XYZ file of C-alpha atoms in Angstrom:
316
model
C -7.904 27.503 -17.449
C -8.937 29.691 -20.373
C -11.232 32.715 -19.874
C -14.971 32.202 -20.332
C -18.190 34.125 -19.895
C -20.865 33.024 -17.446
C -24.616 33.311 -17.023
C -27.254 31.929 -14.689
C -30.259 30.548 -16.554
C -33.743 31.020 -15.111
C -35.556 28.293 -17.075
C -34.714 25.148 -19.076
C -35.860 26.823 -22.324
C -33.647 29.854 -21.663
C -30.660 27.629 -20.948
C -31.133 25.603 -24.145
C -31.608 28.736 -26.250
C -28.459 30.317 -24.817
C -26.420 27.191 -25.539
C -27.547 27.196 -29.153
C -26.935 30.920 -29.532
C -23.384 31.044 -28.137
C -20.828 28.883 -29.937
C -18.785 26.747 -27.577
C -21.236 27.030 -24.681
C -21.545 24.355 -21.984
C -24.061 23.721 -19.214
C -22.700 23.464 -15.675
C -24.410 22.140 -12.547
C -22.313 20.086 -10.113
C -19.241 20.496 -12.315
C -17.505 17.443 -10.846
C -16.177 16.369 -14.253
C -16.388 19.509 -16.401
C -14.357 21.778 -14.132
C -11.525 19.246 -13.885
C -11.423 19.026 -17.680
C -11.406 22.817 -17.972
C -8.402 23.035 -15.649
C -6.549 20.637 -17.944
C -7.780 22.562 -21.019
C -9.364 19.405 -22.400
C -12.675 21.259 -22.283
C -12.415 24.934 -23.242
C -15.970 26.322 -23.296
C -16.263 29.990 -24.200
C -19.466 30.346 -22.218
C -20.813 28.540 -19.132
C -24.544 28.368 -18.481
C -25.298 27.648 -14.827
C -28.502 25.592 -14.632
C -28.627 25.139 -10.855
C -31.387 27.716 -10.402
C -33.979 26.352 -12.840
C -35.636 23.647 -10.735
C -35.447 20.091 -12.115
C -34.346 18.840 -8.682
C -37.317 16.693 -7.651
C -38.191 12.999 -7.800
C -41.867 12.612 -8.684
C -44.228 9.720 -9.499
C -45.569 9.473 -13.043
C -49.031 8.206 -14.065
C -47.574 5.050 -15.649
C -46.323 3.914 -12.248
C -42.659 4.899 -12.455
C -40.614 7.884 -11.309
C -39.462 11.067 -12.988
C -36.020 12.059 -11.716
C -35.108 15.697 -12.333
C -31.826 16.338 -14.109
C -30.474 18.262 -11.095
C -31.282 15.651 -8.455
C -28.012 15.004 -6.658
C -26.648 11.477 -6.648
C -26.813 11.271 -2.850
C -30.493 12.234 -2.793
C -31.386 9.795 -5.575
C -29.606 6.888 -3.886
C -31.275 7.665 -0.545
C -34.832 8.124 -1.837
C -37.058 5.485 -0.222
C -38.937 4.776 -3.466
C -35.679 4.224 -5.333
C -34.273 1.989 -2.593
C -37.480 -0.079 -2.547
C -38.391 -0.342 -6.236
C -35.142 0.419 -8.104
C -32.540 -0.973 -5.730
C -30.058 -1.658 -8.551
C -29.933 2.105 -9.177
C -29.379 2.968 -5.530
C -26.601 0.382 -5.284
C -24.912 1.600 -8.448
C -24.935 5.204 -7.248
C -23.434 4.264 -3.890
C -20.662 2.357 -5.707
C -19.617 5.517 -7.552
C -17.109 8.200 -6.488
C -17.238 9.215 -2.801
C -19.748 10.912 -0.520
C -18.534 14.442 -1.203
C -18.759 14.031 -4.967
C -22.147 12.306 -4.769
C -23.428 15.274 -2.769
C -22.570 17.564 -5.673
C -22.959 15.389 -8.787
C -26.274 15.499 -10.673
C -28.330 12.924 -12.529
C -27.744 14.544 -15.917
C -24.074 15.175 -15.272
C -23.541 11.556 -14.289
C -24.886 10.411 -17.659
C -22.647 12.908 -19.459
C -19.350 11.991 -17.774
C -16.442 11.730 -20.162
C -14.084 8.768 -20.308
C -11.254 8.274 -17.829
C -8.934 6.845 -20.490
C -5.413 7.986 -19.461
C -4.615 9.121 -23.003
C -7.715 11.335 -23.077
C -6.403 13.108 -19.978
C -2.817 13.363 -21.227
C -2.833 16.323 -23.610
C 0.648 15.379 -24.866
C -0.758 12.185 -26.406
C -2.904 11.802 -29.550
C -6.580 11.124 -28.799
C -9.397 11.062 -31.338
C -11.925 11.823 -28.612
C -10.059 14.950 -27.532
C -8.728 15.962 -30.958
C -10.549 14.184 -33.819
C -8.239 12.712 -36.430
C -5.126 12.757 -34.251
C -5.135 8.998 -33.583
C -5.775 6.702 -30.627
C -2.778 6.244 -28.338
C -4.569 3.509 -26.381
C -4.537 1.195 -29.401
C -1.113 -0.352 -29.103
C -0.569 1.420 -25.791
C -1.584 0.779 -22.187
C -5.184 -0.420 -22.260
C -5.789 -2.398 -19.060
C -8.884 -0.394 -18.071
C -10.324 0.100 -21.537
C -13.051 -1.432 -23.691
C -13.225 -4.969 -25.007
C -16.466 -4.801 -27.002
C -18.119 -2.232 -29.276
C -14.730 -0.682 -30.047
C -13.483 0.809 -33.313
C -10.198 1.629 -35.021
C -10.649 5.188 -33.728
C -11.279 4.579 -30.011
C -11.324 1.901 -27.306
C -12.421 4.121 -24.409
C -15.045 3.111 -21.845
C -17.930 5.054 -20.344
C -17.224 5.600 -16.624
C -20.727 5.949 -15.133
C -22.090 3.373 -12.677
C -25.508 5.026 -12.638
C -25.871 4.749 -16.416
C -25.405 0.958 -16.269
C -28.277 0.662 -13.789
C -30.402 3.033 -15.876
C -29.777 0.785 -18.886
C -30.921 -2.371 -17.101
C -34.030 -0.478 -15.931
C -34.924 0.737 -19.470
C -34.939 4.377 -18.391
C -35.557 7.261 -20.788
C -33.861 10.667 -20.995
C -36.110 13.733 -21.357
C -34.726 16.845 -23.033
C -35.626 20.342 -24.192
C -34.151 21.891 -27.329
C -33.240 25.427 -28.324
C -36.649 25.846 -29.994
C -38.467 24.755 -26.836
C -39.337 21.355 -28.278
C -39.075 18.318 -26.038
C -38.319 14.666 -26.659
C -37.744 11.412 -24.795
C -34.692 9.306 -25.703
C -34.541 5.641 -24.629
C -31.387 5.120 -22.581
C -30.418 2.366 -25.028
C -30.134 5.020 -27.748
C -28.677 7.833 -25.660
C -24.984 6.880 -25.601
C -23.168 6.135 -28.856
C -20.476 3.651 -29.821
C -17.268 5.332 -31.026
C -17.279 4.403 -34.720
C -15.345 7.041 -36.660
C -16.550 9.893 -34.437
C -15.664 9.018 -30.816
C -15.860 12.698 -29.856
C -19.650 12.514 -30.344
C -20.663 10.577 -27.259
C -24.452 10.970 -27.102
C -27.413 11.569 -29.391
C -28.048 15.016 -27.897
C -28.417 17.805 -30.440
C -26.492 21.101 -30.182
C -27.914 23.125 -27.310
C -30.198 20.316 -26.114
C -30.573 20.169 -22.330
C -31.433 17.101 -20.255
C -34.401 17.921 -18.014
C -35.144 14.543 -16.415
C -34.733 10.782 -16.513
C -37.866 8.646 -16.289
C -37.877 5.222 -14.690
C -40.633 2.865 -15.890
C -42.934 0.897 -13.640
C -40.888 -1.320 -11.252
C -40.262 -4.873 -12.479
C -39.586 -6.528 -9.126
C -37.116 -9.356 -8.656
C -33.720 -9.282 -6.973
C -31.727 -6.148 -7.816
C -27.932 -6.403 -7.659
C -24.969 -4.263 -8.669
C -21.478 -5.693 -8.444
C -18.467 -3.500 -9.208
C -14.942 -4.884 -9.596
C -12.225 -2.255 -9.187
C -8.625 -1.857 -8.167
C -9.454 -0.485 -4.727
C -12.508 -0.670 -2.504
C -13.732 2.896 -3.044
C -13.273 5.997 -5.213
C -12.242 3.961 -8.254
C -13.799 3.365 -11.662
C -14.994 -0.076 -12.662
C -12.731 -2.590 -14.336
C -16.051 -4.305 -14.974
C -19.451 -3.999 -13.321
C -22.652 -6.031 -13.508
C -26.155 -4.620 -13.014
C -28.756 -7.384 -12.789
C -32.442 -7.880 -12.031
C -33.161 -11.576 -11.516
C -36.609 -13.158 -11.144
C -37.436 -16.292 -9.144
C -37.624 -18.421 -12.285
C -34.060 -17.435 -13.224
C -35.034 -14.991 -15.971
C -34.038 -11.366 -15.814
C -31.934 -8.534 -17.189
C -28.196 -7.851 -17.235
C -26.071 -4.851 -18.212
C -22.313 -4.398 -17.995
C -20.113 -1.432 -17.218
C -16.400 -0.981 -17.822
C -16.384 -2.973 -21.057
C -17.600 -0.562 -23.748
C -18.055 3.041 -24.850
C -21.581 2.877 -23.408
C -23.459 0.735 -20.865
C -23.475 -2.694 -22.485
C -26.661 -4.738 -22.678
C -27.577 -7.445 -25.197
C -31.197 -8.451 -24.656
C -30.740 -11.711 -26.571
C -28.126 -12.784 -24.020
C -30.687 -12.519 -21.230
C -32.560 -15.491 -22.641
C -29.568 -17.560 -21.493
C -29.834 -16.537 -17.839
C -31.453 -19.821 -16.707
C -28.477 -21.664 -18.250
C -25.945 -19.748 -16.176
C -23.215 -17.144 -16.364
C -21.077 -18.799 -19.026
C -23.895 -18.900 -21.566
C -24.877 -15.294 -20.853
C -21.314 -13.973 -20.976
C -20.688 -15.805 -24.252
C -23.470 -13.834 -25.951
C -22.783 -10.559 -24.175
C -19.176 -10.603 -25.366
C -19.671 -12.463 -28.644
C -17.877 -9.825 -30.728
C -15.261 -8.832 -28.175
C -11.847 -7.721 -29.448
C -9.694 -7.337 -26.326
C -6.094 -6.232 -26.233
C -3.304 -8.149 -24.535
C -3.682 -5.831 -21.544
C -7.441 -6.158 -21.011
C -8.219 -9.715 -22.147
C -8.603 -10.557 -18.443
C -11.960 -8.745 -18.559
C -13.609 -11.578 -20.495
C -13.272 -14.249 -17.769
C -13.804 -11.555 -15.140
C -17.230 -10.757 -16.609
C -18.210 -14.444 -16.492
C -16.998 -14.904 -12.907
C -18.603 -11.719 -11.633
C -21.867 -12.537 -13.362
C -21.721 -16.013 -11.848
C -21.277 -14.505 -8.396
C -24.218 -12.139 -8.967
C -26.489 -14.968 -10.124
C -25.467 -17.118 -7.162
C -26.324 -14.275 -4.783
C -29.675 -13.752 -6.511
C -30.521 -17.411 -5.942
C -29.605 -17.142 -2.278
């Protein structure tokens, strides 16, 4: 691990200003992903800004009828909150499908959204990776790609986003609240928060330099049956090969988002119009432009089968 300086911020505005002022600065809260990457020298921040002491750790109702989840709310607390379990069950289920109890106790809402890919070539510093070193190439293209993306990919990157929580947030139409170095705030729809790789896979979100996530807002509950189904190589402590977050109404309509298939949580609203027709019709539109490799082509039928199982469970 390379040397770095450290400070404890006392307010969100101070933290954002410090990040903009010091080149190579990073925020740290739970550190469940960042510290591992620092040990491997994949992340080499010159300055760490500890944001654990600035509040942002509460779940509060908002006037519109939803919830405002502070950026530092731990995954365990969010999954266990009675309002989340009752009105946003897909989110609670997704959180409980992620990592293990010890990590959920430490991991934060904002940090979960900002997880970096678990592509094996990203973690292997002996291999070229455009996400780790822009312009060096993508070893996964033509290499081992069983766990990687099948849709929304580019010639520069076929990595997937690893978060379970983000997939549920996408199906719920959440929004990410931030504060910038100048003290200005904004709200970013979750649909626009994560980016596809394009030619710049190292730029993973629409956050500006120094911008700090302060909260995630959940809109008014939509009701229906909330389900999260995660397919993985082992029963726990494993990232999704594919996952399905769904909210299904009694008439068969609803919402669907996928994890494990793209560089961001994958939702195609037009595909949801096909829900009454069944999983095959929905999957066909969700994966219309898929370009799988020989290693991960199995994900296409797996999406359809898992979605079919979710819809069957929703219908009882």
